[in-house]
JSON list of C-alpha atoms in Angstrom, two decimals:
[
{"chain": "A", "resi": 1, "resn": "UNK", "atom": "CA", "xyz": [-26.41, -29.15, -18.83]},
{"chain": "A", "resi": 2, "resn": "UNK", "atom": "CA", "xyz": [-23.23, -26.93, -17.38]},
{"chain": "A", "resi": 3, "resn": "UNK", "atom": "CA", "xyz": [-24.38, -23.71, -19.18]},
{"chain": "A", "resi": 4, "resn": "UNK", "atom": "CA", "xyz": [-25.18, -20.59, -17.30]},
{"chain": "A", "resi": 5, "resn": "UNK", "atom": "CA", "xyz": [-27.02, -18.41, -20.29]},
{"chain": "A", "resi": 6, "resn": "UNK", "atom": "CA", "xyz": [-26.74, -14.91, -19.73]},
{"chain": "A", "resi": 7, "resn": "UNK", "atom": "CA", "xyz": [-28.03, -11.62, -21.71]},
{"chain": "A", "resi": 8, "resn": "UNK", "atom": "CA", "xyz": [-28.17, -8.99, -22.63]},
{"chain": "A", "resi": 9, "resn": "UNK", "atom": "CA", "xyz": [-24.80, -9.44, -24.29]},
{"chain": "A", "resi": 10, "resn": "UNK", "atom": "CA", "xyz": [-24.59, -5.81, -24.00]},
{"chain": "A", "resi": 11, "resn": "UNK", "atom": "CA", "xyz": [-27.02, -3.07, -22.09]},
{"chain": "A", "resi": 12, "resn": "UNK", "atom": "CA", "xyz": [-27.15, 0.69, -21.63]},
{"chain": "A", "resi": 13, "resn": "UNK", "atom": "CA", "xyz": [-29.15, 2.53, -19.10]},
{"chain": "A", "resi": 14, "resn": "UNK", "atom": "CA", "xyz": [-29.16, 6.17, -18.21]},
{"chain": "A", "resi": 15, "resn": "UNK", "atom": "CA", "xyz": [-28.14, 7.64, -15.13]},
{"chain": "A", "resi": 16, "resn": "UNK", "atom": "CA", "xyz": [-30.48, 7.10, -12.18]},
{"chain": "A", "resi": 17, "resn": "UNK", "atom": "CA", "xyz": [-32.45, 4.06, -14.55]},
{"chain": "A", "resi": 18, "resn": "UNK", "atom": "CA", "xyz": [-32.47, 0.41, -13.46]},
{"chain": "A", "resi": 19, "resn": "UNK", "atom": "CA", "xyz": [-30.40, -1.88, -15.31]},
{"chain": "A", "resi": 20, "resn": "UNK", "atom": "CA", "xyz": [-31.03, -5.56, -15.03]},
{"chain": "A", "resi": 21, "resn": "UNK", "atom": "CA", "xyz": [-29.00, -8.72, -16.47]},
{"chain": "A", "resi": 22, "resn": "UNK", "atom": "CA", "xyz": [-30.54, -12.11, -16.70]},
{"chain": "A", "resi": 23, "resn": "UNK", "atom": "CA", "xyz": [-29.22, -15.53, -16.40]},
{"chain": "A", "resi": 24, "resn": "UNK", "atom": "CA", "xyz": [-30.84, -18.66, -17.21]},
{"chain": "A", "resi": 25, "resn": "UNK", "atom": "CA", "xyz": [-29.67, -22.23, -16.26]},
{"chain": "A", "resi": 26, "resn": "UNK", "atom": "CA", "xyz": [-30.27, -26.01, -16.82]},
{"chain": "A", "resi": 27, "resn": "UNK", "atom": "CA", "xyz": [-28.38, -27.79, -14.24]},
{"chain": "A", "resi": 28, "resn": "UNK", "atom": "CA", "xyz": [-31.07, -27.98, -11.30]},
{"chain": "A", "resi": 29, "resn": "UNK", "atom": "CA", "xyz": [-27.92, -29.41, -8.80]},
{"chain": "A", "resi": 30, "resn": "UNK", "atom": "CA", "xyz": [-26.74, -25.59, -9.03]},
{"chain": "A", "resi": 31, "resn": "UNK", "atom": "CA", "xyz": [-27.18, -24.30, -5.36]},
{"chain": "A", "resi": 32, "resn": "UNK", "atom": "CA", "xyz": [-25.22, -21.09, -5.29]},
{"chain": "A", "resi": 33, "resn": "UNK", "atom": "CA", "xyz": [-25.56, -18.29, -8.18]},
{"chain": "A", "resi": 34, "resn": "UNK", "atom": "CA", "xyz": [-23.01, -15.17, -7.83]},
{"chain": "A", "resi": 35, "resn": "UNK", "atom": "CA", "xyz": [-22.38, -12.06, -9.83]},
{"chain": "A", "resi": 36, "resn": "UNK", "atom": "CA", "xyz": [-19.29, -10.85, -10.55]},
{"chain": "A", "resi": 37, "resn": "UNK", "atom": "CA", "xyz": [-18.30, -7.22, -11.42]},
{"chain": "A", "resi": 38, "resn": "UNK", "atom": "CA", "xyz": [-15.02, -6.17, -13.62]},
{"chain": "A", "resi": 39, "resn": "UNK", "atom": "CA", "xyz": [-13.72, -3.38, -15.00]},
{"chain": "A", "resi": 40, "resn": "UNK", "atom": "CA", "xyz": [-11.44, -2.71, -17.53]},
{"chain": "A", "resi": 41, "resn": "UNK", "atom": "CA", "xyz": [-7.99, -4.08, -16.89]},
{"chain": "A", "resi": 42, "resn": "UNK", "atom": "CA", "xyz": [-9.29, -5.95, -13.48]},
{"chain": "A", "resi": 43, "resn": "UNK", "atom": "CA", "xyz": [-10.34, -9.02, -12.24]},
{"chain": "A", "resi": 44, "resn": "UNK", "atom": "CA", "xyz": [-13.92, -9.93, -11.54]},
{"chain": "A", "resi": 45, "resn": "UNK", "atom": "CA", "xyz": [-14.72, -9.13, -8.20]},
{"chain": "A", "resi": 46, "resn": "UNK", "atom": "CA", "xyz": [-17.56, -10.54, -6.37]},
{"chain": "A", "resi": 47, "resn": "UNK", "atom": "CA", "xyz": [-20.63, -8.72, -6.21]},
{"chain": "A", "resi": 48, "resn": "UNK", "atom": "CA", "xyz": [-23.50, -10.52, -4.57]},
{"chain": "A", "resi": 49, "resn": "UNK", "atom": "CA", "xyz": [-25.02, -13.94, -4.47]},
{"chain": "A", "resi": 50, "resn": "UNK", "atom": "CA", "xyz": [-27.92, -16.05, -3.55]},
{"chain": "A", "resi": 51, "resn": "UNK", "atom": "CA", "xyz": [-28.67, -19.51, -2.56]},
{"chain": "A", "resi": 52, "resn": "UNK", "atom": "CA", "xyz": [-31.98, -20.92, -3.80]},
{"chain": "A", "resi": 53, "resn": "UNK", "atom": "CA", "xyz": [-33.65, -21.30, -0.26]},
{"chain": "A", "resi": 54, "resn": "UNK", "atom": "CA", "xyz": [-34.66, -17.15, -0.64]},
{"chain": "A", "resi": 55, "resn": "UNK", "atom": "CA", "xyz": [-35.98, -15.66, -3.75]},
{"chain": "A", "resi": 56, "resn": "UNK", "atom": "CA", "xyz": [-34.46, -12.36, -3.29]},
{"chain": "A", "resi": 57, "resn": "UNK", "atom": "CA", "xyz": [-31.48, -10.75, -2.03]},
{"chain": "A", "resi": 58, "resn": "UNK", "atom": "CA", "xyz": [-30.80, -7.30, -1.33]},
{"chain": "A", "resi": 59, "resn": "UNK", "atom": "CA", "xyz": [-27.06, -5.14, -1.03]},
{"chain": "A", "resi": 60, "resn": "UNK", "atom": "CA", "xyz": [-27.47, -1.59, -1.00]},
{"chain": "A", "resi": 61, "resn": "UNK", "atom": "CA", "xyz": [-28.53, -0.73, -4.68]},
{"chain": "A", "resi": 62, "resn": "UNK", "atom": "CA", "xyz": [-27.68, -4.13, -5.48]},
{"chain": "A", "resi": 63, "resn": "UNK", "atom": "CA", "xyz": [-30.50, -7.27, -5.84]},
{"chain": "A", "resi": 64, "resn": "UNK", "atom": "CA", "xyz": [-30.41, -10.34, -6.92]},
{"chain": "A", "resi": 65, "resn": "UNK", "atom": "CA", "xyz": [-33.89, -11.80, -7.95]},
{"chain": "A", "resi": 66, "resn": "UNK", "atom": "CA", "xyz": [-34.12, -15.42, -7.90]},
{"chain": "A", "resi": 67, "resn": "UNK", "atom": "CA", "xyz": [-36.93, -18.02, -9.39]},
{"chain": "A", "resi": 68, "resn": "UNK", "atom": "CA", "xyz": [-36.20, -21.86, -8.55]},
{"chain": "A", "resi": 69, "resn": "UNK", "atom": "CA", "xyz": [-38.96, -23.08, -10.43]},
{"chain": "A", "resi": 70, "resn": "UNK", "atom": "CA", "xyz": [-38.08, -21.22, -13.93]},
{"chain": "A", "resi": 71, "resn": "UNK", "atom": "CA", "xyz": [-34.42, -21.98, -13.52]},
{"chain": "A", "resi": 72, "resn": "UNK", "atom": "CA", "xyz": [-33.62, -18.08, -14.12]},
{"chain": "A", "resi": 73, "resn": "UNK", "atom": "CA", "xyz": [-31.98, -15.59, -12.05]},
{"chain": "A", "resi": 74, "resn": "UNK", "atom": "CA", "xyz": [-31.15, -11.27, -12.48]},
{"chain": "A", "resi": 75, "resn": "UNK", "atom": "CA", "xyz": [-29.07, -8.91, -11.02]},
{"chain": "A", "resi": 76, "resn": "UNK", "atom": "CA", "xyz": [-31.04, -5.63, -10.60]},
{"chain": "A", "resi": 77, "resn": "UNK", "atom": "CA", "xyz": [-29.12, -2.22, -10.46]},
{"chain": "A", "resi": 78, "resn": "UNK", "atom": "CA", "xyz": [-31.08, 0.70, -9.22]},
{"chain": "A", "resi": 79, "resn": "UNK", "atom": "CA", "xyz": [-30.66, 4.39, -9.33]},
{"chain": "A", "resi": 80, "resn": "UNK", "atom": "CA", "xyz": [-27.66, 3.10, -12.06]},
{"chain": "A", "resi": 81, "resn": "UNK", "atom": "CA", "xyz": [-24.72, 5.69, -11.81]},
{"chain": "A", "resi": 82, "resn": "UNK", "atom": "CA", "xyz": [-21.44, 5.96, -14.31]},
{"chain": "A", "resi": 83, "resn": "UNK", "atom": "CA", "xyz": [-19.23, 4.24, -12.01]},
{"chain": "A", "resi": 84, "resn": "UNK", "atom": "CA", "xyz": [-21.48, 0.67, -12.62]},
{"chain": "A", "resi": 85, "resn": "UNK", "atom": "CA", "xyz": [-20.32, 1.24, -15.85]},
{"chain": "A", "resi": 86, "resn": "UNK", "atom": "CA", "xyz": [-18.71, -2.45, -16.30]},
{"chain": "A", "resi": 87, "resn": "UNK", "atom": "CA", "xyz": [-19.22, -6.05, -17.49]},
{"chain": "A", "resi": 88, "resn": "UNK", "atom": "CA", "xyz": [-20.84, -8.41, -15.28]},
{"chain": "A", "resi": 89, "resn": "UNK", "atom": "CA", "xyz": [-20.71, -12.12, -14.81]},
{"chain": "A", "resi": 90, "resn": "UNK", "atom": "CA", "xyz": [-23.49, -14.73, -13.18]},
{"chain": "A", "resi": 91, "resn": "UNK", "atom": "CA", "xyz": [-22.03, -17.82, -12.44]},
{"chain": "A", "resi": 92, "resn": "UNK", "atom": "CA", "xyz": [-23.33, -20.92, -10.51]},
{"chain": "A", "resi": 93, "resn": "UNK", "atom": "CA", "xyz": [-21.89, -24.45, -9.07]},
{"chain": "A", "resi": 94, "resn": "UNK", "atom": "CA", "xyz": [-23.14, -27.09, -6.89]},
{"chain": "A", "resi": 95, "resn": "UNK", "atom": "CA", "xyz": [-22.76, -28.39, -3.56]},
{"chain": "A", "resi": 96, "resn": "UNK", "atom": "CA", "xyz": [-19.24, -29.76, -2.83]},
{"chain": "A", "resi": 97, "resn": "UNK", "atom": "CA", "xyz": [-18.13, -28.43, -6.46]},
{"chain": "A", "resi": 98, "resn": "UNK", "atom": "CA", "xyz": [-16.30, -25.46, -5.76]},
{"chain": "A", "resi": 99, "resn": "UNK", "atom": "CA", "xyz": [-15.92, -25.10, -10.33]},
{"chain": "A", "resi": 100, "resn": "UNK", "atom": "CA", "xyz": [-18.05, -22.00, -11.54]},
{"chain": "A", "resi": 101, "resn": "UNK", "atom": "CA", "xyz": [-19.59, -22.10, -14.57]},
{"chain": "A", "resi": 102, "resn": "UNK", "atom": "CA", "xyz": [-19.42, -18.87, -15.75]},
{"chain": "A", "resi": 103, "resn": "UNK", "atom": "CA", "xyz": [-21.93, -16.94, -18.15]},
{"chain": "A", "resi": 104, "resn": "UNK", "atom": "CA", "xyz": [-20.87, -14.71, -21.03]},
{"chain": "A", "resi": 105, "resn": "UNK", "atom": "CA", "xyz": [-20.81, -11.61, -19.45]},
{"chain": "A", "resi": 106, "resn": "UNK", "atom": "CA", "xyz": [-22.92, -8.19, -20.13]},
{"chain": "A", "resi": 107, "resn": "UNK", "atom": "CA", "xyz": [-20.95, -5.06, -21.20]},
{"chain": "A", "resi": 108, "resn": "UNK", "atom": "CA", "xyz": [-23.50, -2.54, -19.17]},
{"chain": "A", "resi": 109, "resn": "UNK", "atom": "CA", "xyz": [-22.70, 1.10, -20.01]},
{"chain": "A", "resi": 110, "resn": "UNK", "atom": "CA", "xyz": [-24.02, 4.00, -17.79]},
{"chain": "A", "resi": 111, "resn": "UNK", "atom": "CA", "xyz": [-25.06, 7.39, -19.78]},
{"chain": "A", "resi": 112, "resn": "UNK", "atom": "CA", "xyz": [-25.18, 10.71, -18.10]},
{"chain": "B", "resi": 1, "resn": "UNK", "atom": "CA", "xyz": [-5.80, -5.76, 2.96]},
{"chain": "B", "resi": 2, "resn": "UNK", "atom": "CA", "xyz": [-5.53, -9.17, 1.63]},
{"chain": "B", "resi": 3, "resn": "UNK", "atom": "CA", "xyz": [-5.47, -9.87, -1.99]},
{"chain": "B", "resi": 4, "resn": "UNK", "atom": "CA", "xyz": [-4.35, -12.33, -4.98]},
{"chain": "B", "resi": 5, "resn": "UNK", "atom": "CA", "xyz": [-1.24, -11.25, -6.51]},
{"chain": "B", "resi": 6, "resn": "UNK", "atom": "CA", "xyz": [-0.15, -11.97, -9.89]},
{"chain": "B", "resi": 7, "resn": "UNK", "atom": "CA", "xyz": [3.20, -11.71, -11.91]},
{"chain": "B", "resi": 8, "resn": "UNK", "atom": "CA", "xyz": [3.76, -10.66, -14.21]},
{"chain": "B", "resi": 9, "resn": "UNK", "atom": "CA", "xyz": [0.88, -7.72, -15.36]},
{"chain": "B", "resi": 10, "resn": "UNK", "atom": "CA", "xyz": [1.92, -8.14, -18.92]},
{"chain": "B", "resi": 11, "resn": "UNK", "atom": "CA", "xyz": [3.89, -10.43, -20.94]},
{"chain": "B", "resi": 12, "resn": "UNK", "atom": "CA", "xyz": [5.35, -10.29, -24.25]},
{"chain": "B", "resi": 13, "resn": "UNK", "atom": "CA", "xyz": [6.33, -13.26, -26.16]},
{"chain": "B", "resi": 14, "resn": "UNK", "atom": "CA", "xyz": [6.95, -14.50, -28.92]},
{"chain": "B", "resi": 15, "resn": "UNK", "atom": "CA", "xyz": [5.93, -18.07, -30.53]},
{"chain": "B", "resi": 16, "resn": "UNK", "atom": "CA", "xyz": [7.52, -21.04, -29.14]},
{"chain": "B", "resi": 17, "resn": "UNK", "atom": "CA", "xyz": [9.21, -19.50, -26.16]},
{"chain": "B", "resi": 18, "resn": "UNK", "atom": "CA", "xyz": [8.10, -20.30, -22.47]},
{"chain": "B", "resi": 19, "resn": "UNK", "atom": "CA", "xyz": [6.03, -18.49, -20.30]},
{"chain": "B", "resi": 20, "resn": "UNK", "atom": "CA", "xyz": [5.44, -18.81, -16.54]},
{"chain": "B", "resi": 21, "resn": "UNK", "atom": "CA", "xyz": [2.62, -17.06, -14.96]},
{"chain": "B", "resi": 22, "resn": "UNK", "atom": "CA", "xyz": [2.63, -16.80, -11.53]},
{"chain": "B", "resi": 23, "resn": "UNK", "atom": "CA", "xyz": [0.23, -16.64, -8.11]},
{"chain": "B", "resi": 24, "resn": "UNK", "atom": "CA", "xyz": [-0.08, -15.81, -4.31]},
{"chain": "B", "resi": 25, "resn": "UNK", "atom": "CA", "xyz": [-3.65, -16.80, -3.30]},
{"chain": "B", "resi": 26, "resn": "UNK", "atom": "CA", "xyz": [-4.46, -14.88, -0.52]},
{"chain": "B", "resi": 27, "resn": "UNK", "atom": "CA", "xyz": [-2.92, -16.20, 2.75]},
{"chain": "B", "resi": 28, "resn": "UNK", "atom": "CA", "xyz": [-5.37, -19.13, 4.33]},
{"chain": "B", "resi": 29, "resn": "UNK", "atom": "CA", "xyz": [-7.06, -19.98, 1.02]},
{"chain": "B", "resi": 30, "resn": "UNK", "atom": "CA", "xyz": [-6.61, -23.36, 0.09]},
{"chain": "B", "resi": 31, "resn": "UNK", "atom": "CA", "xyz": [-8.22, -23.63, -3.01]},
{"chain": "B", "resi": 32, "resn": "UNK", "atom": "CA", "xyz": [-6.90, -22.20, -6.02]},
{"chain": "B", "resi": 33, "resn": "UNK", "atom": "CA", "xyz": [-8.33, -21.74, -9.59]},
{"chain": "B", "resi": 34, "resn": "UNK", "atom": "CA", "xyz": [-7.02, -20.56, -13.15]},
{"chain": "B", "resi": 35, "resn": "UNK", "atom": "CA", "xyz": [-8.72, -18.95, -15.69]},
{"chain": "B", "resi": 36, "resn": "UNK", "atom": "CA", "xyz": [-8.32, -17.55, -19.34]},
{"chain": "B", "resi": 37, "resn": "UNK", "atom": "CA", "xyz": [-10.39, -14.55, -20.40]},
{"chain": "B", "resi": 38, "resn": "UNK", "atom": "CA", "xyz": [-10.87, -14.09, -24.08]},
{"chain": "B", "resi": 39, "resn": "UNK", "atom": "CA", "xyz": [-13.26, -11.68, -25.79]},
{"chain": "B", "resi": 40, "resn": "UNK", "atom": "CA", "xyz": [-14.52, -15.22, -28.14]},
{"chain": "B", "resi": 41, "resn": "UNK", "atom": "CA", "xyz": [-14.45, -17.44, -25.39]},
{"chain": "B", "resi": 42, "resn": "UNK", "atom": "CA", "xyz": [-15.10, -15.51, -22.16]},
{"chain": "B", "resi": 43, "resn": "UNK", "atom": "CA", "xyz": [-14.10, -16.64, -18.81]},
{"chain": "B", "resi": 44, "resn": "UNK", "atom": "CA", "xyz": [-12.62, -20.51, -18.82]},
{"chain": "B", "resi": 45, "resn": "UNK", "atom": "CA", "xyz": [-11.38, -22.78, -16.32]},
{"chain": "B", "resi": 46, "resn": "UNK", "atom": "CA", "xyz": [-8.25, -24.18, -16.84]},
{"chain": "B", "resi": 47, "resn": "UNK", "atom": "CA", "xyz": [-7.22, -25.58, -14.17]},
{"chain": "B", "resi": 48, "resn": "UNK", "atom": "CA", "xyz": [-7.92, -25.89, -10.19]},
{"chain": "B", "resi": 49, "resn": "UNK", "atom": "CA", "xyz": [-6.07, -27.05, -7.02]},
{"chain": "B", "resi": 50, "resn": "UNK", "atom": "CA", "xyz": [-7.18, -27.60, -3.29]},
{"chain": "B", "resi": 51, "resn": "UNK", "atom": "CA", "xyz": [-4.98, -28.00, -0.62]},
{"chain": "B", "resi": 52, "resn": "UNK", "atom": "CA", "xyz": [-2.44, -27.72, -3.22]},
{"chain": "B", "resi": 53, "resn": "UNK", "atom": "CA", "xyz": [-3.35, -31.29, -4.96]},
{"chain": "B", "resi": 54, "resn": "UNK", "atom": "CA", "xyz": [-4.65, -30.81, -8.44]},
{"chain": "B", "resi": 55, "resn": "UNK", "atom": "CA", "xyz": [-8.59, -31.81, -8.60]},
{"chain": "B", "resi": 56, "resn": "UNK", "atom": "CA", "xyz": [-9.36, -30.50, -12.05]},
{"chain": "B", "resi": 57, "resn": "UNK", "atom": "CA", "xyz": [-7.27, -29.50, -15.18]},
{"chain": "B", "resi": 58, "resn": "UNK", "atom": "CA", "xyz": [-9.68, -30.79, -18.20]},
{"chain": "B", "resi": 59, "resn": "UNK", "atom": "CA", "xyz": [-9.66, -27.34, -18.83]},
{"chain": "B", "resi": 60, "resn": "UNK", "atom": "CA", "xyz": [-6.29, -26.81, -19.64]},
{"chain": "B", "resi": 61, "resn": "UNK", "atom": "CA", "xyz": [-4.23, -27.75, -23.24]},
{"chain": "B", "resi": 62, "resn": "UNK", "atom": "CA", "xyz": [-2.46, -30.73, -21.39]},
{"chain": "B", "resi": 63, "resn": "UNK", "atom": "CA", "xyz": [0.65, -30.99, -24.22]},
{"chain": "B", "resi": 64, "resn": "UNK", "atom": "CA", "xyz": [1.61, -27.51, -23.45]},
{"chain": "B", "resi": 65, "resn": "UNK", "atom": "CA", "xyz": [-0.08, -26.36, -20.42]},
{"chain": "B", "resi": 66, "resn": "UNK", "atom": "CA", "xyz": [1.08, -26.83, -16.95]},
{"chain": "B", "resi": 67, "resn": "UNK", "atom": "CA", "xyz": [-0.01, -26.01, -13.30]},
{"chain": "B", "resi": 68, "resn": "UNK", "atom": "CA", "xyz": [1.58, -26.37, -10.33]},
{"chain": "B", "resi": 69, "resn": "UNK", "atom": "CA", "xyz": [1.25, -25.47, -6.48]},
{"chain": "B", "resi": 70, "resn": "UNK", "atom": "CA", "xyz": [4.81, -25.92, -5.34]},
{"chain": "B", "resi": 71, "resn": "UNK", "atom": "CA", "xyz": [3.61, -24.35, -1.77]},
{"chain": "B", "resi": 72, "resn": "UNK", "atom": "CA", "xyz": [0.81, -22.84, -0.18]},
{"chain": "B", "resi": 73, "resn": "UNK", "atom": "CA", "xyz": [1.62, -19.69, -1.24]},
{"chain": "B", "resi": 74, "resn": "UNK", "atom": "CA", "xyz": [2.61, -19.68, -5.08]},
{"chain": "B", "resi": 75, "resn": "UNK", "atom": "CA", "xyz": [1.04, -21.53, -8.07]},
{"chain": "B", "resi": 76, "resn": "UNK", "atom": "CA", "xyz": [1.79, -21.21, -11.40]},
{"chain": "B", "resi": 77, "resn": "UNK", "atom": "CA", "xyz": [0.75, -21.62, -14.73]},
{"chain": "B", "resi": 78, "resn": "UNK", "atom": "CA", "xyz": [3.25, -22.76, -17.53]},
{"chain": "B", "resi": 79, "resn": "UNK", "atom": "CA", "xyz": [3.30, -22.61, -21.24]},
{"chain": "B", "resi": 80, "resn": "UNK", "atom": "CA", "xyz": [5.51, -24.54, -23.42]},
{"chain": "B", "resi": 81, "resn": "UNK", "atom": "CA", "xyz": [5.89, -23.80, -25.95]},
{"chain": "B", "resi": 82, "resn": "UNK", "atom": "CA", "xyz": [3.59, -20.94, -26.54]},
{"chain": "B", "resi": 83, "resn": "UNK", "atom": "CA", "xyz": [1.45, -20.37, -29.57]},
{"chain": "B", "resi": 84, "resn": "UNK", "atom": "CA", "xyz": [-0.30, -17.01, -30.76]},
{"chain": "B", "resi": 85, "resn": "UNK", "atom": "CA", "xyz": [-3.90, -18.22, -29.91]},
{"chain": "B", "resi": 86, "resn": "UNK", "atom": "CA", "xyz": [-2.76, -18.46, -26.21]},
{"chain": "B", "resi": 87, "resn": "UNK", "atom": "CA", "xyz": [-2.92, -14.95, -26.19]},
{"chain": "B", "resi": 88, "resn": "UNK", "atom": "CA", "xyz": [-5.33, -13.82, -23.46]},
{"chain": "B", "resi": 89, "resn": "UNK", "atom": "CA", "xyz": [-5.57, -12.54, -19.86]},
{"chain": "B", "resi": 90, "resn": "UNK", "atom": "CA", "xyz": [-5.10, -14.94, -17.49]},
{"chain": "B", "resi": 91, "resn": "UNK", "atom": "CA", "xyz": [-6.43, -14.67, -14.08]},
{"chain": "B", "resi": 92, "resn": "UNK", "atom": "CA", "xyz": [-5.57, -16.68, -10.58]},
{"chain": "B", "resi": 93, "resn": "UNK", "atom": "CA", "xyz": [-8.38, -16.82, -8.34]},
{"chain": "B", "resi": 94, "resn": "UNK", "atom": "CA", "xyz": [-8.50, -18.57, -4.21]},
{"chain": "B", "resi": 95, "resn": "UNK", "atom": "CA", "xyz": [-10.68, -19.34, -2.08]},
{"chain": "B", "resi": 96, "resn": "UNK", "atom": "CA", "xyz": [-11.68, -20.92, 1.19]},
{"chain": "B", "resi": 97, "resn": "UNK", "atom": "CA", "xyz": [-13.98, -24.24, 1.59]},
{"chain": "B", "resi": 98, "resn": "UNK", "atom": "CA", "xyz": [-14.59, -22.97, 4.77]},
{"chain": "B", "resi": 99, "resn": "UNK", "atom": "CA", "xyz": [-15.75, -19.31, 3.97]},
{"chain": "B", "resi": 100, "resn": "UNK", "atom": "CA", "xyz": [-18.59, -20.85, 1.26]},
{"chain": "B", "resi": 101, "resn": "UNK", "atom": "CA", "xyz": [-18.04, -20.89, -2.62]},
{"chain": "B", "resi": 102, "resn": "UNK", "atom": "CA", "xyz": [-16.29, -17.38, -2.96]},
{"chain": "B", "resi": 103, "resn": "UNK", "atom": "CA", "xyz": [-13.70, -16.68, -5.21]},
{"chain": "B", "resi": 104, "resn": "UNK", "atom": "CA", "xyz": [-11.81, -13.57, -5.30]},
{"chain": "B", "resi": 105, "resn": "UNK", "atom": "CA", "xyz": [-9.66, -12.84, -8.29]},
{"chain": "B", "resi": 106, "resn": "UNK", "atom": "CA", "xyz": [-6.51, -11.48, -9.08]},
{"chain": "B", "resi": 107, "resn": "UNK", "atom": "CA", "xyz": [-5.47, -8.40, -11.79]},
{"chain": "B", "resi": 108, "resn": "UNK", "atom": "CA", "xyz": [-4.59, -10.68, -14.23]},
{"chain": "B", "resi": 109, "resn": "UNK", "atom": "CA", "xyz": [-1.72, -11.61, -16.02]},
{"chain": "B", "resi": 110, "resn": "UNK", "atom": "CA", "xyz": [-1.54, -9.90, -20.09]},
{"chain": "B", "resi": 111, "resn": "UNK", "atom": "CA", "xyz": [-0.47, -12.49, -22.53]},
{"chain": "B", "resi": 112, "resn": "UNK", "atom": "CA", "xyz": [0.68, -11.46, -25.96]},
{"chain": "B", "resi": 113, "resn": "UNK", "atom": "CA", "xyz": [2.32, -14.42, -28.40]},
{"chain": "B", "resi": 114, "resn": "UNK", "atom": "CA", "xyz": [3.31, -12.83, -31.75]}
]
């Protein structure tokens, strides 16, 4: 019921290409579903995140795409460069539960 | 440019000795999580503290694992004794009730048991 399902475990997209991570979930209490970045040797850093009252959100190259109804949301890269080159996270929690329940990461890889 | 700080980066150690991680959630946060990163078992929650009380450690190895808040700005994260398969990163993370459900993270703290 706490699992965030996440995948591809691992994704590579050529430069300029549009690379896009998908995350599935059971619990329908979640209310707020972030992505987090990392790179090698760092911590995850927060990337973007929705709330389920819009169905998309937009940050510069960045969207999240969000559907209530199938319990599933992506992270959308466009015009992917080297420097995305990193694993990302989707997480959600609930109202009043500040715990994240983390999915299993995507190792996305960037080729020239 | 305010950020979580952890010490130390890396830690050697071997088996059975103690090992204190430590944490300065950025200044105003008042919530305050742990994690353990492993490549089998990804991201975990150990552990979690608001307004320095403990809310949530059913994460966390209770007969060896400890976590404390001792003020606002330090927590830490004890091991004793430690054990070869507690070798992972270990990350601190804060955040704000009032700013929303964001958590920023810090570097990470290396843990090596041999």
């Amino acid at each position: 019921q706490q699992q965030v399902k996440q995948s591809p475990q691992s994704l590579i997209v050529q430069k300029g290409g549009i690379s896009i991570i998908n995350c599935a979930y059971e619990n329908t209490a979640f209310d707020y579903f972030p992505w987090y970045q990392q790179f090698p040797g760092k911590g995850p850093a927060l990337l973007i995140a929705i709330r389920p009252d819009v169905s998309e959100k937009k940050e510069g190259r960045f969207t999240i795409s969000f559907n209530k109804s199938a319990k599933q949301f992506s992270l959308h890269i466009m015009d992917s460069q080297p420097g995305d080159s990193a694993t990302y996270f989707c997480a959600a929690n609930s109202f009043g539960n500040e715990k994240l329940t983390f999915g299993t990461g995507t190792r996305l890889t960037i080729i020239p | 440019d305010a950020r979580v700080t952890q010490t130390p980066r890396h830690k050697v150690t071997e088996m059975g000795q103690e090992v204190t991680m430590r944490c300065q959630p950025i200044l105003g946060h008042n919530t305050v999580f742990w994690y353990r990163q492993t490549m089998m078992q990804g991201l975990e929650l150990l552990a979690y503290f608001r307004n320095r009380a403990p809310l949530d450690d059913s994460g966390m190895p209770k007969d060896r694992f400890s976590a404390e808040m001792p003020d606002a700005t330090l927590a830490t994260l004890k091991i004793q004794p430690s054990e070869p398969r507690d070798s992972a990163v270990y990350f601190c993370a804060s955040g704000s009730r009032d700013r929303g459900d964001e958590q920023y993270f810090g570097p990470g703290t290396r843990l090596t048991v041999t």
